[in-house]
Coordinates of C-alpha atoms in Angstrom, one line a residue:
X1025 CA 103.1 85.8 115.8
X1026 CA 104.5 88.8 117.7
X1027 CA 101.7 91.1 116.3
X1028 CA 99.1 88.7 117.7
X1029 CA 100.7 88.7 121.1
X1030 CA 101.4 92.4 121.4
X1031 CA 97.8 93.6 121.8
X1032 CA 97.1 91.0 124.5
X1033 CA 100.1 92.2 126.5
X1034 CA 99.1 95.8 126.4
X1035 CA 96.7 97.0 129.1
X1036 CA 93.3 98.3 127.9
X1037 CA 93.0 100.7 130.8
X1038 CA 93.1 104.5 130.4
X1039 CA 93.8 107.0 133.2
X1040 CA 91.7 110.2 132.9
X1041 CA 92.8 113.1 135.2
X1042 CA 90.6 116.2 135.0
X1043 CA 89.3 118.3 137.8
X1044 CA 86.2 119.3 135.7
X1045 CA 83.5 116.7 136.4
X1046 CA 81.7 117.2 133.0
X1047 CA 84.9 116.9 130.9
X1048 CA 86.1 113.9 132.9
X1049 CA 82.8 112.0 132.7
X1050 CA 82.5 112.8 128.9
X1051 CA 85.9 111.5 128.2
X1052 CA 85.4 108.4 130.3
X1053 CA 82.2 107.7 128.4
X1054 CA 84.0 108.0 125.1
X1055 CA 86.8 105.7 126.2
X1056 CA 84.3 103.1 127.5
X1057 CA 82.4 103.3 124.2
X1058 CA 85.6 102.5 122.4
X1059 CA 85.9 99.3 124.4
X1060 CA 88.6 100.4 126.8
X1061 CA 88.3 100.8 130.6
X1062 CA 88.6 104.4 131.9
X1063 CA 89.9 105.1 135.4
X1064 CA 88.8 108.6 136.4
X1065 CA 90.7 110.8 138.8
X1066 CA 89.6 114.2 139.9
X1067 CA 92.9 115.1 141.7
X1068 CA 96.5 114.4 141.2
X1069 CA 96.6 112.4 144.4
X1070 CA 94.0 110.0 143.0
X1071 CA 95.9 109.7 139.8
X1072 CA 99.2 109.0 141.6
X1073 CA 97.5 106.3 143.7
X1074 CA 96.1 104.6 140.5
X1075 CA 99.5 104.8 138.8
X1076 CA 101.0 102.8 141.7
X1077 CA 98.6 99.9 141.3
X1078 CA 97.6 99.8 137.7
X1079 CA 99.1 99.5 134.2
X1080 CA 97.6 101.9 131.6
X1081 CA 97.9 102.1 127.8
X1082 CA 97.2 105.9 127.9
X1083 CA 96.8 108.8 130.3
X1084 CA 94.7 111.9 129.5
X1085 CA 96.0 114.5 132.0
X1086 CA 94.7 118.0 132.5
X1087 CA 97.8 119.8 133.8
X1088 CA 97.4 123.4 134.9
X1089 CA 100.7 124.6 133.4
X1090 CA 100.6 128.1 134.9
X1091 CA 98.9 127.6 138.2
X1092 CA 99.8 126.5 141.7
X1093 CA 98.7 122.9 141.1
X1094 CA 101.2 122.5 138.2
X1095 CA 103.8 120.7 140.5
X1096 CA 101.4 117.9 141.3
X1097 CA 100.3 117.6 137.6
X1098 CA 103.9 117.4 136.5
X1099 CA 104.5 114.6 139.0
X1100 CA 101.6 112.7 137.6
X1101 CA 103.1 113.1 134.1
X1102 CA 106.5 112.0 135.3
X1103 CA 105.0 108.8 136.8
X1104 CA 103.0 108.1 133.7
X1105 CA 106.2 108.3 131.6
X1106 CA 108.0 106.0 134.1
X1107 CA 105.3 103.4 133.5
X1108 CA 106.3 101.3 136.5
X1109 CA 103.3 98.9 136.3
X1110 CA 103.5 98.6 132.5
X1111 CA 105.3 95.9 130.5
X1112 CA 109.0 96.8 129.7
X1113 CA 109.4 99.4 127.0
X1114 CA 105.7 100.2 126.9
X1115 CA 105.0 103.4 128.9
X1116 CA 101.5 104.8 128.5
X1117 CA 100.9 107.5 125.9
X1118 CA 100.7 110.8 127.8
X1119 CA 98.1 113.1 126.4
X1120 CA 97.9 116.6 127.9
X1121 CA 94.5 118.1 127.9
X1122 CA 94.1 121.9 127.8
X1123 CA 91.4 124.5 127.4
X1124 CA 93.7 126.9 125.6
X1125 CA 96.8 126.4 123.5
X1126 CA 99.3 129.2 124.0
X1127 CA 102.8 128.6 122.7
X1128 CA 104.1 128.7 126.3
X1129 CA 101.7 125.9 127.4
X1130 CA 102.8 123.8 124.4
X1131 CA 106.4 124.2 125.3
X1132 CA 105.8 123.4 128.9
X1133 CA 103.8 120.3 127.9
X1134 CA 106.7 119.2 125.7
X1135 CA 109.2 119.7 128.5
X1136 CA 107.2 117.4 130.8
X1137 CA 107.2 114.7 128.1
X1138 CA 103.8 114.8 126.5
X1139 CA 103.1 112.6 123.5
X1140 CA 100.2 114.8 122.4
X1141 CA 98.8 118.1 123.4
X1142 CA 95.0 118.4 122.7
X1143 CA 92.3 121.0 123.3
X1144 CA 89.2 119.9 125.1
X1145 CA 86.5 118.9 124.8
X1146 CA 87.4 116.0 122.5
X1147 CA 85.0 114.5 120.1
X1148 CA 84.7 110.7 120.0
X1149 CA 86.4 110.5 116.5
X1150 CA 89.3 112.6 117.8
X1151 CA 89.7 110.4 120.9
X1152 CA 89.6 107.2 118.8
X1153 CA 92.1 108.7 116.3
X1154 CA 94.4 109.8 119.0
X1155 CA 94.5 106.4 120.7
X1156 CA 94.9 104.7 117.3
X1157 CA 97.9 107.0 116.5
X1158 CA 99.7 105.5 119.5
X1159 CA 99.1 101.9 118.3
X1160 CA 96.4 101.3 120.9
X1161 CA 94.2 98.6 119.4
X1162 CA 90.6 99.4 120.1
X1163 CA 88.7 96.3 121.0
X1164 CA 85.3 95.9 119.4
X1165 CA 82.8 97.6 121.7
X1166 CA 80.4 95.3 123.4
X1167 CA 76.7 95.8 122.7
X1168 CA 74.5 96.5 125.6
X1169 CA 70.8 96.1 125.7

């Protein structure tokens, strides 16, 4: 019985924070194609606003780990992990997006609490597998004509 209730109590919304329009739109299309609802954000301020009013099952966050915007990105990650709008004990999965994977970037991502560190761009199968690895049940995509 609990297994049947759990997927319904988990939000089907996914936060996507990426300053690159092409990457953000591609990832949002993939998420929508998997039957989830993407909430795109171009800037940390938009993501922080969304986190105040919405529960998410996952958050894909591009954090510039060595630039001047890192502080705002880290704050987004902290709020994702706090999961204030989520059901108790169900913070969203925090997936850090990066263009390069230096050891320093991986360590910094781990220190801010990432659940996964992935290189972009992501293929659809990788996105689906990643979400599945966090126990996010993907609803059957609706067919559109």
